[in-house]
XYZ file of C-alpha atoms in Angstrom:
395
model
C -0.310 -0.221 -0.223
C 0.930 3.013 -0.688
C 2.260 6.110 1.285
C 1.036 9.560 1.655
C 1.567 11.688 3.886
C -1.355 14.482 5.464
C -0.593 17.922 6.818
C -3.669 17.819 9.917
C -5.043 20.436 12.115
C -7.618 18.237 13.601
C -10.540 20.214 11.447
C -12.423 19.493 9.154
C -10.753 19.739 6.108
C -7.930 17.368 7.388
C -9.957 15.083 8.528
C -12.406 14.463 5.721
C -9.239 14.209 3.375
C -8.123 11.057 5.713
C -10.901 9.794 5.987
C -10.932 10.136 1.238
C -7.576 9.061 1.347
C -8.362 5.699 2.855
C -11.824 5.328 1.662
C -11.965 6.428 -2.108
C -7.811 5.991 -2.491
C -7.230 3.033 -0.431
C -3.477 5.107 0.826
C -1.427 4.306 3.986
C -2.210 7.944 5.628
C 0.760 9.142 7.741
C -0.824 12.704 9.349
C 2.129 15.068 10.610
C 0.518 18.594 12.608
C 3.333 21.500 12.004
C 3.155 23.758 15.111
C 3.974 27.434 14.899
C 2.547 27.989 18.832
C -0.765 27.593 18.050
C -1.192 24.443 20.051
C -0.711 23.878 24.251
C 0.164 19.999 24.990
C -2.926 19.427 25.797
C -4.419 20.205 22.158
C -1.507 19.158 20.450
C -2.776 15.483 22.438
C -6.230 15.618 21.526
C -5.521 15.979 18.033
C -3.662 13.914 17.592
C -6.789 10.836 19.803
C -9.012 12.830 16.738
C -5.493 11.879 14.620
C -5.738 8.047 15.454
C -9.168 7.915 16.254
C -10.040 8.557 12.148
C -7.081 5.685 11.190
C -4.237 6.797 10.384
C -1.456 5.141 10.328
C 0.580 7.392 12.397
C 1.263 11.127 13.552
C 3.699 13.048 14.673
C 3.786 16.838 16.084
C 6.499 18.656 14.994
C 7.401 22.194 16.901
C 9.408 24.908 14.695
C 9.536 27.821 17.168
C 12.113 28.842 16.919
C 12.795 27.885 12.467
C 9.605 29.357 12.179
C 11.153 33.276 14.055
C 14.914 32.603 13.045
C 13.903 32.547 9.094
C 11.443 34.818 9.357
C 9.762 36.426 11.992
C 12.731 38.765 13.266
C 13.345 39.557 9.506
C 9.566 40.687 9.802
C 9.726 43.106 12.704
C 13.278 44.290 10.823
C 11.245 45.479 7.930
C 8.091 46.166 10.239
C 5.951 44.177 8.147
C 2.513 44.831 7.347
C 0.792 43.937 4.404
C -1.530 47.039 3.264
C 0.038 48.953 6.078
C -2.682 46.371 8.821
C -1.763 42.420 8.849
C 1.417 41.638 10.366
C 0.964 37.904 8.339
C 0.071 36.827 10.988
C -1.307 33.121 10.230
C 0.527 34.316 6.092
C 3.800 33.215 6.694
C 2.956 30.063 8.603
C 2.419 27.910 5.737
C 5.405 28.415 3.811
C 7.308 26.224 7.179
C 4.683 23.794 8.016
C 4.965 22.873 4.058
C 8.722 22.347 4.503
C 8.206 20.482 7.059
C 5.415 18.021 6.194
C 8.127 17.331 3.040
C 10.516 16.955 4.808
C 8.705 14.019 6.806
C 7.171 12.562 3.697
C 10.315 12.625 2.313
C 11.602 10.687 5.172
C 8.885 7.866 5.317
C 9.455 7.319 1.854
C 5.818 8.888 1.059
C 5.076 8.284 -2.299
C 1.772 11.138 -2.077
C 0.958 14.314 -0.273
C -2.365 16.252 1.085
C -3.192 18.536 2.188
C -7.030 20.052 2.496
C -7.320 23.727 0.728
C -9.825 24.403 -1.047
C -9.080 26.134 -4.941
C -10.044 29.163 -4.440
C -7.654 30.878 -1.017
C -3.489 31.168 -1.286
C -3.186 28.724 0.638
C -3.341 25.792 -1.935
C -0.474 28.972 -3.608
C 2.276 27.991 -0.595
C 1.851 24.695 -0.177
C 1.671 23.818 -3.545
C 4.198 26.258 -4.516
C 7.006 24.155 -1.598
C 6.260 20.936 -2.357
C 6.617 21.973 -6.286
C 10.076 23.142 -5.236
C 11.781 20.605 -2.770
C 9.681 17.270 -4.111
C 8.725 17.595 -7.259
C 8.990 13.569 -7.372
C 6.121 13.666 -4.592
C 2.086 13.602 -6.385
C -0.195 16.306 -4.354
C -3.098 15.297 -3.714
C -6.044 17.727 -2.678
C -9.470 16.412 -2.516
C -10.978 19.550 -1.995
C -10.688 21.389 -4.531
C -10.942 18.807 -6.700
C -13.712 18.105 -6.178
C -15.067 21.535 -5.426
C -17.063 19.830 -1.760
C -18.554 22.197 -0.058
C -18.745 22.556 4.345
C -21.453 20.420 4.411
C -20.393 17.810 1.880
C -17.703 17.391 3.580
C -19.435 16.918 6.339
C -22.090 14.356 5.613
C -19.258 12.456 3.509
C -17.415 12.265 7.163
C -20.666 11.258 9.458
C -21.205 8.848 6.260
C -17.947 7.252 7.298
C -18.227 6.479 10.962
C -16.900 10.371 12.016
C -19.308 12.994 14.280
C -18.296 15.764 15.820
C -19.361 18.799 16.136
C -18.095 20.877 12.754
C -21.639 22.269 11.823
C -20.947 24.344 15.402
C -17.646 26.358 14.478
C -19.546 28.673 12.979
C -16.341 31.289 12.398
C -12.091 29.274 10.701
C -9.617 30.210 13.907
C -6.289 29.280 11.938
C -4.404 30.934 15.713
C 0.425 30.474 15.531
C 2.500 33.059 17.279
C 2.518 35.578 15.151
C -1.750 36.324 15.441
C -4.926 34.635 14.873
C -7.472 34.784 11.934
C -10.762 34.758 12.317
C -12.814 33.823 8.714
C -16.427 33.829 8.659
C -19.853 35.531 7.693
C -19.063 38.868 7.914
C -15.456 39.038 6.460
C -17.026 37.749 2.959
C -18.449 40.160 2.730
C -17.677 44.259 2.105
C -18.964 45.739 4.961
C -19.943 44.005 8.236
C -17.398 43.761 11.519
C -17.114 40.773 13.303
C -18.537 40.621 16.718
C -17.571 40.574 20.299
C -17.940 36.986 20.625
C -15.413 36.171 17.080
C -12.392 36.422 19.105
C -10.688 33.717 20.946
C -9.109 36.784 23.069
C -11.882 38.720 25.040
C -11.419 41.718 26.884
C -10.287 40.695 30.785
C -7.551 43.713 31.317
C -9.480 47.555 31.443
C -6.621 49.425 34.069
C -3.940 50.946 31.738
C -0.653 48.396 32.263
C 3.269 49.985 31.780
C 6.041 47.257 29.806
C 9.339 47.664 29.526
C 10.304 45.888 25.651
C 13.988 45.680 25.105
C 14.978 44.919 21.462
C 18.882 44.062 20.990
C 20.373 44.803 17.018
C 16.622 45.041 16.743
C 14.971 41.498 18.479
C 13.078 41.455 20.980
C 15.106 40.777 23.142
C 13.071 41.615 27.278
C 10.507 42.131 28.632
C 10.383 44.378 31.781
C 13.428 43.404 32.371
C 13.748 39.970 32.455
C 16.013 39.023 30.023
C 14.469 35.098 27.794
C 14.564 34.094 24.405
C 12.549 36.194 21.664
C 10.111 33.876 21.146
C 10.086 33.540 25.151
C 9.304 36.737 24.615
C 6.882 36.794 22.763
C 4.754 34.205 23.543
C 4.541 36.030 27.560
C 3.721 39.952 25.393
C 1.234 37.851 24.026
C 0.051 36.820 27.607
C -0.307 40.045 28.797
C -1.385 42.289 26.420
C -3.565 40.112 24.880
C -5.821 40.267 27.718
C -6.328 44.341 26.508
C -8.382 42.197 23.112
C -5.235 44.773 20.840
C -4.308 43.893 18.310
C -7.511 43.336 16.247
C -8.658 44.454 12.850
C -9.344 43.201 9.267
C -7.627 42.921 6.956
C -8.461 43.567 2.609
C -5.693 42.721 -0.001
C -5.380 41.345 -3.611
C -5.022 37.427 -2.923
C -2.512 35.526 -4.813
C -4.991 33.630 -6.983
C -6.478 37.751 -8.229
C -9.904 37.405 -5.923
C -10.232 40.002 -2.839
C -10.389 39.601 0.863
C -10.681 39.931 3.492
C -9.880 38.519 6.614
C -10.004 38.921 10.502
C -7.292 39.049 12.818
C -6.063 39.711 16.553
C -2.168 39.485 16.600
C -1.609 40.982 20.150
C 2.398 40.644 20.516
C 3.150 41.261 17.109
C 1.556 45.052 16.457
C 2.580 46.220 19.758
C 6.307 44.383 18.244
C 6.437 45.856 15.087
C 5.293 49.448 16.866
C 7.626 49.590 19.207
C 10.325 48.429 17.386
C 9.616 50.476 14.092
C 9.186 54.162 17.241
C 13.109 52.807 18.331
C 14.070 53.079 14.525
C 13.217 56.028 14.061
C 14.963 57.607 16.401
C 18.120 55.131 15.517
C 18.677 55.133 11.986
C 19.583 57.650 8.938
C 16.989 58.936 7.271
C 17.457 57.187 3.782
C 18.278 53.505 6.394
C 13.999 54.424 6.753
C 13.722 55.019 3.893
C 15.030 52.253 1.831
C 14.316 49.622 4.171
C 9.969 51.083 3.778
C 10.425 49.606 0.571
C 12.517 46.861 1.038
C 9.155 45.698 3.931
C 6.891 46.125 1.695
C 8.073 43.876 -0.670
C 10.229 41.104 1.769
C 6.342 41.046 2.962
C 4.181 40.678 -0.556
C 7.164 37.941 -0.814
C 7.034 36.136 1.795
C 2.720 36.895 1.488
C 2.838 35.365 -1.468
C 5.009 31.966 -1.208
C 7.373 32.824 -2.387
C 10.036 32.869 0.036
C 12.621 30.827 -2.010
C 12.498 33.789 -4.300
C 16.306 34.639 -4.631
C 16.210 38.341 -3.489
C 13.999 37.028 -0.342
C 17.533 36.272 0.859
C 19.282 40.034 -0.897
C 16.623 41.678 1.470
C 16.751 39.463 5.077
C 20.562 40.927 4.139
C 20.272 44.556 3.546
C 17.705 44.618 6.887
C 19.694 42.770 9.061
C 22.467 44.935 8.518
C 20.544 47.387 9.495
C 19.690 46.809 12.416
C 23.074 47.628 13.835
C 22.583 49.763 16.353
C 18.490 49.478 17.269
C 19.010 48.607 20.345
C 17.522 49.737 23.004
C 14.088 50.429 25.345
C 10.940 51.330 24.339
C 8.379 51.669 26.739
C 4.679 51.114 25.634
C 1.229 52.048 27.525
C -1.119 48.713 27.374
C -5.239 50.091 27.164
C -8.335 47.902 26.485
C -8.624 47.229 22.548
C -5.305 50.149 22.241
C -1.377 50.817 23.422
C 0.258 53.606 23.643
C 4.426 54.217 22.828
C 5.634 57.084 24.995
C 9.717 56.863 23.747
C 12.600 55.546 24.333
C 16.288 54.757 25.394
C 19.067 53.863 23.572
C 22.591 55.108 23.819
C 22.354 55.228 19.402
C 19.737 57.635 20.298
C 20.621 60.024 17.194
C 18.109 62.735 18.982
C 21.138 62.810 21.669
C 23.396 65.441 19.655
C 25.486 67.281 20.452
C 24.292 69.449 17.474
C 21.323 71.195 17.980
C 17.504 71.358 19.428
C 14.488 71.057 17.062
C 12.588 73.660 16.919
C 14.845 75.425 19.507
C 18.445 76.180 19.517
C 21.296 75.615 16.831
C 25.238 75.155 18.012
C 26.426 73.606 15.282
C 25.198 76.391 12.186
C 24.840 80.191 11.603
C 21.889 82.258 10.985
C 23.979 82.982 8.279
C 24.398 79.195 7.026
C 20.966 78.911 7.437
C 19.332 81.115 5.544
C 22.423 80.418 2.631
C 21.026 76.630 2.867
C 18.291 77.792 2.194
C 18.423 80.208 -1.182
C 20.525 77.062 -2.671
C 17.580 73.973 -1.539
C 15.301 75.986 -3.269
C 17.078 76.553 -6.439
C 15.788 74.330 -8.250
C 12.283 75.093 -8.013
C 13.005 77.925 -8.740
C 14.198 76.767 -11.755
C 11.773 75.249 -12.474
C 8.568 77.912 -12.374
C 11.148 80.339 -13.790
C 10.685 78.373 -16.822
C 7.068 77.276 -16.882
C 5.425 80.116 -14.403
C 2.615 79.202 -17.543
C 1.416 76.266 -15.770
């Protein structure tokens, strides 16, 4: 019997895949869950038990939090990546690294096939297939839900027919959780005007009294919270535990999907939102004007390529090299106040703070030039404008 590896999360789509592969294609199914921060140890046990209930030959859980941080999250922080100035790629970026792990596992057990539960209308099918085709061109990809154009109810009916009776219909919203945030899709996100209701978000407002926190950055990486230093992954998890109680980082992202249609999805990303904004503030103090200008475009391009599953595009490594080099002086503390549904950036402390120069204080006093120097500078600076308007005065 030929082997097939299924990217399995315990949800409706991947559960359907398992049963379909067994019953219709007579394949030996091996499932793998690649954890990027969306599952607790107890939840992982539940998913594993469910996989074996489905009849898989074997199931494995792969924790890649450190890999995911080192290969993607740190660069998204360096680049202050917010797709369409909104979305921190909470789930989008995960798929690439989940796909890589699935491929490695398939090779390890000599599987002939890889399967996933993506539909034909979303981004994930592109991300998974592109990685599978790049890293394992000889392993065939099976996508029953996409190929059969199945509706949610058709999937449920098929599972019930084969003795699987989980309460799928109770899940009104599609929720994907990871260390960098959680996406929330439902009826409202299929419209252009409706907001997600409060109860749709996994994290509810628990705290209302403001809390002051201090974030520590070293060469662009988040390394501590409130004078407690730890790995970047652990610091992100600690911040998420605190900030999510304020229901911070909620929004709805509207963007262009890889397949060309417009898409709308809700998300909550407390730690990611606070870290990106805090990091950006620190950069404003310690980087030059042109470093910031160049980074803005590169960060946007990096986020777009990552969102579109183009992780193996060589330009990604080039951008990562620049972003890394730009972070040499991005070290210091950022002071933040957490409040219900939002936060305030109060200021920074850094030995690289360019506001500490002895050349002058903005809007107050100048110490490095005279009034005549200033007048001459302004006169020369305006020369190009004067020339243009003198030549084109009739326009």
